[in-house]
Amino acid sequence: MPSPRPAKLYEQVKAYLREGIASGIWKVGEKIPSEFELMERLGASRMTVHRALRELSAEGVLLRLQGAGSFVQAPAPRSPLLEIHDIAEDIARRGHAHRAQVLALEARPAPADIAAEFALRPRARLFYSEILHFEDEIPVQLEQRYVSPGFAPDYLAQDFTRQTPNRYLQTISPPSEVEHVIHATLADAKLQALLRLDPQDACLCLLRRTWTPAGPATRSLLTHPGSRYSLGSRYKLADFHARPG
């Protein structure tokens, strides 16, 4: 019977870090040794250590912040997929602090494809907001939202550092129809800077469109760091009784 193959060096580094985290040497939120310290401690090359840290970050074990180092990360929070939840409430429910940074809040001409989603002519006027959401001062979501002025005429007058757009819009009218589309993408330069990501990091994007009986109301693109966030739901299906055929 052949003997098992020895683990590759980067896998040994990953195992060393996982064991340290599991045993409590490094707790959630604490910084692990730097790449240079791990190289010296384990006798591994920089390429080997870098790959181990990169993979642990992709797996959600570590949080790597440019210029600050790598930190032990709590399990990625999960937000419901089939419901519209407020991110500030989700973060508070986990016992963490939410903060919002408003990057844009303005009326702007809509690109042709987005105008079409609102059944408007190209470059028709829509309200637009761009907000960066933080959980315990770590960026977890970039929210880019178009809103129909007819649905929310006072949208631009709101202070979205005090309440989220979602919470405000729910006070006007809950949607009668919601569409969710999920896709993954690599972080471009803008996302890398705002969400503190490495160039090879993936993002999880949720496109949400809502309607009221009067027509299209909002279009929101919610982008999360893939290693820091997840989306999911559990629900019961209605009983299905097959008809005799």
Coordinates of C-alpha atoms in Angstrom, one line a residue:
M1 CA 0.0 0.0 0.0
P2 CA 1.6 3.3 -1.0
S3 CA 2.4 5.8 1.8
P4 CA 0.4 9.0 1.8
R5 CA 1.9 11.9 -0.1
P6 CA 3.4 14.6 2.2
A7 CA 1.5 17.8 2.3
K8 CA 2.8 20.6 0.1
L9 CA 4.7 23.4 1.9
Y10 CA 1.9 26.0 1.5
E11 CA -0.6 23.4 2.9
Q12 CA 1.7 22.9 5.9
V13 CA 1.7 26.7 6.5
K14 CA -2.1 26.7 6.3
A15 CA -2.4 23.8 8.7
Y16 CA 0.0 25.6 11.2
L17 CA -2.2 28.7 11.1
R18 CA -5.5 26.8 11.4
E19 CA -4.2 24.9 14.4
G20 CA -3.1 28.1 16.0
I21 CA -6.5 29.7 15.5
A22 CA -8.3 26.6 16.7
S23 CA -6.2 26.4 19.9
G24 CA -6.7 30.1 20.7
I25 CA -3.2 31.3 20.0
W26 CA -4.7 33.8 17.7
K27 CA -8.3 34.8 18.4
V28 CA -10.9 36.5 16.2
G29 CA -9.9 40.0 15.4
E30 CA -6.2 39.5 16.3
K31 CA -3.4 39.9 14.0
I32 CA -1.3 36.9 13.0
P33 CA 2.5 37.0 12.4
S34 CA 3.6 38.9 9.3
E35 CA 4.8 37.1 6.2
F36 CA 8.4 37.8 7.1
E37 CA 7.9 36.4 10.7
L38 CA 6.2 33.2 9.3
M39 CA 9.0 32.8 6.8
E40 CA 11.6 32.8 9.6
R41 CA 9.5 30.7 12.0
L42 CA 8.6 28.0 9.5
G43 CA 11.6 28.1 7.1
A44 CA 9.3 28.7 4.1
S45 CA 9.8 30.9 1.1
R46 CA 7.8 34.2 0.7
M47 CA 5.9 32.7 -2.2
T48 CA 4.8 29.7 -0.1
V49 CA 3.7 31.9 2.8
H50 CA 2.0 34.3 0.5
R51 CA 0.0 31.6 -1.2
A52 CA -1.1 30.1 2.2
L53 CA -2.3 33.5 3.4
R54 CA -4.1 34.2 0.1
E55 CA -5.9 30.9 0.2
L56 CA -6.9 31.3 3.9
S57 CA -8.2 34.8 3.0
A58 CA -10.3 33.4 0.1
E59 CA -11.7 30.7 2.4
G60 CA -12.8 33.3 4.9
V61 CA -10.3 32.3 7.7
L62 CA -8.2 35.4 7.5
L63 CA -9.0 39.1 6.7
R64 CA -6.1 40.7 4.8
L65 CA -6.0 44.5 4.9
Q66 CA -3.5 46.3 2.6
G67 CA -0.8 47.9 4.7
A68 CA -2.1 46.5 8.0
G69 CA -1.5 42.7 7.8
S70 CA -3.7 39.6 8.2
F71 CA -6.3 39.1 11.0
V72 CA -8.3 36.2 12.2
Q73 CA -11.8 36.5 10.8
A74 CA -15.1 35.5 12.3
P75 CA -17.2 33.2 10.1
A76 CA -18.7 35.2 7.2
P77 CA -22.0 36.7 8.1
R78 CA -25.0 35.6 6.0
S79 CA -27.8 37.7 4.9
P80 CA -31.2 36.4 3.7
L81 CA -31.4 36.0 0.0
L82 CA -35.2 36.0 -0.5
E83 CA -36.0 38.9 1.8
I84 CA -35.1 42.5 1.8
H85 CA -33.2 43.1 5.1
D86 CA -31.6 46.3 6.3
I87 CA -27.8 45.9 6.5
A88 CA -27.6 48.1 9.6
E89 CA -30.1 45.9 11.4
D90 CA -28.3 42.8 10.3
I91 CA -25.0 44.1 11.6
A92 CA -26.6 45.2 14.9
R93 CA -28.2 41.8 15.3
R94 CA -24.7 40.3 15.2
G95 CA -23.7 42.6 18.0
H96 CA -21.5 44.8 15.8
A97 CA -21.4 48.5 14.9
H98 CA -22.6 49.8 11.6
R99 CA -21.4 53.0 9.9
A100 CA -22.2 54.4 6.5
Q101 CA -20.1 56.7 4.3
V102 CA -22.1 58.5 1.6
L103 CA -20.0 58.7 -1.5
A104 CA -22.6 60.2 -3.8
L105 CA -26.2 61.5 -3.5
E106 CA -27.4 63.3 -6.6
A107 CA -29.7 63.4 -9.6
R108 CA -28.1 62.1 -12.8
P109 CA -28.9 61.2 -16.3
A110 CA -29.5 57.4 -16.5
P111 CA -27.4 55.3 -18.9
A112 CA -29.5 53.8 -21.7
D113 CA -29.6 50.3 -20.2
I114 CA -30.7 51.5 -16.7
A115 CA -33.2 53.9 -18.1
A116 CA -34.8 51.0 -20.0
E117 CA -35.2 49.1 -16.8
F118 CA -37.2 52.0 -15.5
A119 CA -39.2 52.2 -18.8
L120 CA -37.7 55.7 -19.4
R121 CA -35.9 57.3 -22.4
P122 CA -32.0 57.3 -22.3
R123 CA -30.5 59.9 -20.0
A124 CA -33.8 60.5 -18.2
R125 CA -33.3 61.9 -14.7
L126 CA -33.0 59.4 -11.9
F127 CA -31.8 59.8 -8.3
Y128 CA -28.6 58.0 -7.5
S129 CA -26.8 57.1 -4.2
E130 CA -23.5 55.4 -3.5
I131 CA -22.9 54.3 0.0
L132 CA -20.1 52.3 1.7
H133 CA -21.2 50.3 4.7
F134 CA -18.9 49.3 7.5
E135 CA -19.1 46.6 10.1
D136 CA -16.9 47.4 13.1
E137 CA -14.9 49.8 10.7
I138 CA -14.3 47.0 8.1
P139 CA -16.0 47.7 4.7
V140 CA -18.5 45.0 3.9
Q141 CA -20.8 46.4 1.2
L142 CA -20.8 49.0 -1.6
E143 CA -24.4 50.0 -2.3
Q144 CA -25.1 51.7 -5.7
R145 CA -28.7 52.6 -6.0
Y146 CA -30.9 54.2 -8.7
V147 CA -34.3 55.4 -7.5
S148 CA -37.3 56.7 -9.4
P149 CA -38.0 60.3 -8.5
G150 CA -41.7 59.6 -8.9
F151 CA -41.5 56.9 -6.2
A152 CA -39.3 58.8 -3.7
P153 CA -39.4 62.5 -4.5
D154 CA -37.5 63.5 -1.3
Y155 CA -34.8 60.9 -1.6
L156 CA -32.0 63.5 -2.1
A157 CA -32.9 65.3 1.1
Q158 CA -32.2 62.4 3.3
D159 CA -29.2 61.9 5.7
F160 CA -28.1 58.3 4.9
T161 CA -25.5 58.3 7.6
R162 CA -28.4 58.2 10.1
Q163 CA -30.7 55.7 8.3
T164 CA -30.1 53.4 5.4
P165 CA -31.8 54.0 2.0
N166 CA -33.6 50.7 2.4
R167 CA -35.1 51.7 5.8
Y168 CA -36.2 55.1 4.3
L169 CA -37.7 53.5 1.2
Q170 CA -39.7 51.0 3.2
T171 CA -41.4 53.8 5.0
I172 CA -42.7 55.1 1.6
S173 CA -44.1 51.8 0.4
P174 CA -43.0 48.2 0.6
P175 CA -42.4 46.7 -2.9
S176 CA -45.0 44.6 -4.6
E177 CA -42.4 42.8 -6.6
V178 CA -38.7 42.1 -6.1
E179 CA -36.0 40.6 -8.4
H180 CA -32.6 39.3 -7.1
V181 CA -29.8 38.3 -9.4
I182 CA -26.4 37.2 -8.0
H183 CA -23.1 37.1 -9.8
A184 CA -19.4 37.1 -8.9
T185 CA -16.7 39.5 -10.2
L186 CA -13.1 40.4 -9.7
A187 CA -12.5 43.6 -7.9
D188 CA -11.6 46.5 -10.1
A189 CA -9.4 49.4 -8.9
K190 CA -12.3 51.2 -7.4
L191 CA -13.6 48.2 -5.4
Q192 CA -10.0 47.3 -4.3
A193 CA -9.6 50.8 -2.8
L194 CA -13.1 51.0 -1.2
L195 CA -13.4 47.5 0.1
R196 CA -9.7 47.1 0.9
L197 CA -9.1 44.1 -1.4
D198 CA -6.2 42.6 -3.2
P199 CA -6.3 42.6 -7.0
Q200 CA -7.1 38.9 -7.2
D201 CA -10.0 39.0 -4.7
A202 CA -13.5 38.1 -5.8
C203 CA -16.6 40.1 -5.0
L204 CA -20.2 38.8 -4.5
C205 CA -22.7 41.1 -6.2
L206 CA -26.4 41.2 -5.6
L207 CA -28.5 43.1 -8.1
R208 CA -31.9 43.9 -6.7
R209 CA -34.8 45.5 -8.6
T210 CA -38.1 46.5 -7.0
W211 CA -41.5 47.5 -8.3
T212 CA -44.6 49.0 -6.8
P213 CA -48.0 49.0 -8.4
A214 CA -47.1 52.3 -10.1
G215 CA -44.1 50.7 -11.9
P216 CA -40.3 50.3 -11.4
A217 CA -39.1 51.9 -8.1
T218 CA -35.4 51.1 -7.5
R219 CA -32.3 49.3 -8.9
S220 CA -29.6 48.5 -6.4
L221 CA -26.2 46.8 -6.9
L222 CA -24.9 45.6 -3.6
T223 CA -21.2 44.5 -3.8
H224 CA -19.5 42.5 -1.0
P225 CA -16.0 41.1 -0.5
G226 CA -16.5 37.5 -1.3
S227 CA -14.5 36.3 1.7
R228 CA -16.3 38.5 4.2
Y229 CA -20.0 37.9 3.2
S230 CA -22.4 35.2 2.2
L231 CA -26.0 35.1 1.0
G232 CA -28.5 32.4 1.8
S233 CA -31.9 31.4 2.9
R234 CA -33.7 28.4 4.4
Y235 CA -37.4 28.0 3.9
K236 CA -40.2 25.4 3.6
L237 CA -41.8 24.6 0.3
A238 CA -45.6 24.5 0.2
D239 CA -47.0 21.0 0.1
F240 CA -47.5 19.8 -3.5
H241 CA -50.3 17.4 -4.1
A242 CA -50.0 15.7 -7.5
R243 CA -53.1 15.4 -9.5
P244 CA -54.0 12.0 -10.8
G245 CA -53.0 11.7 -14.4

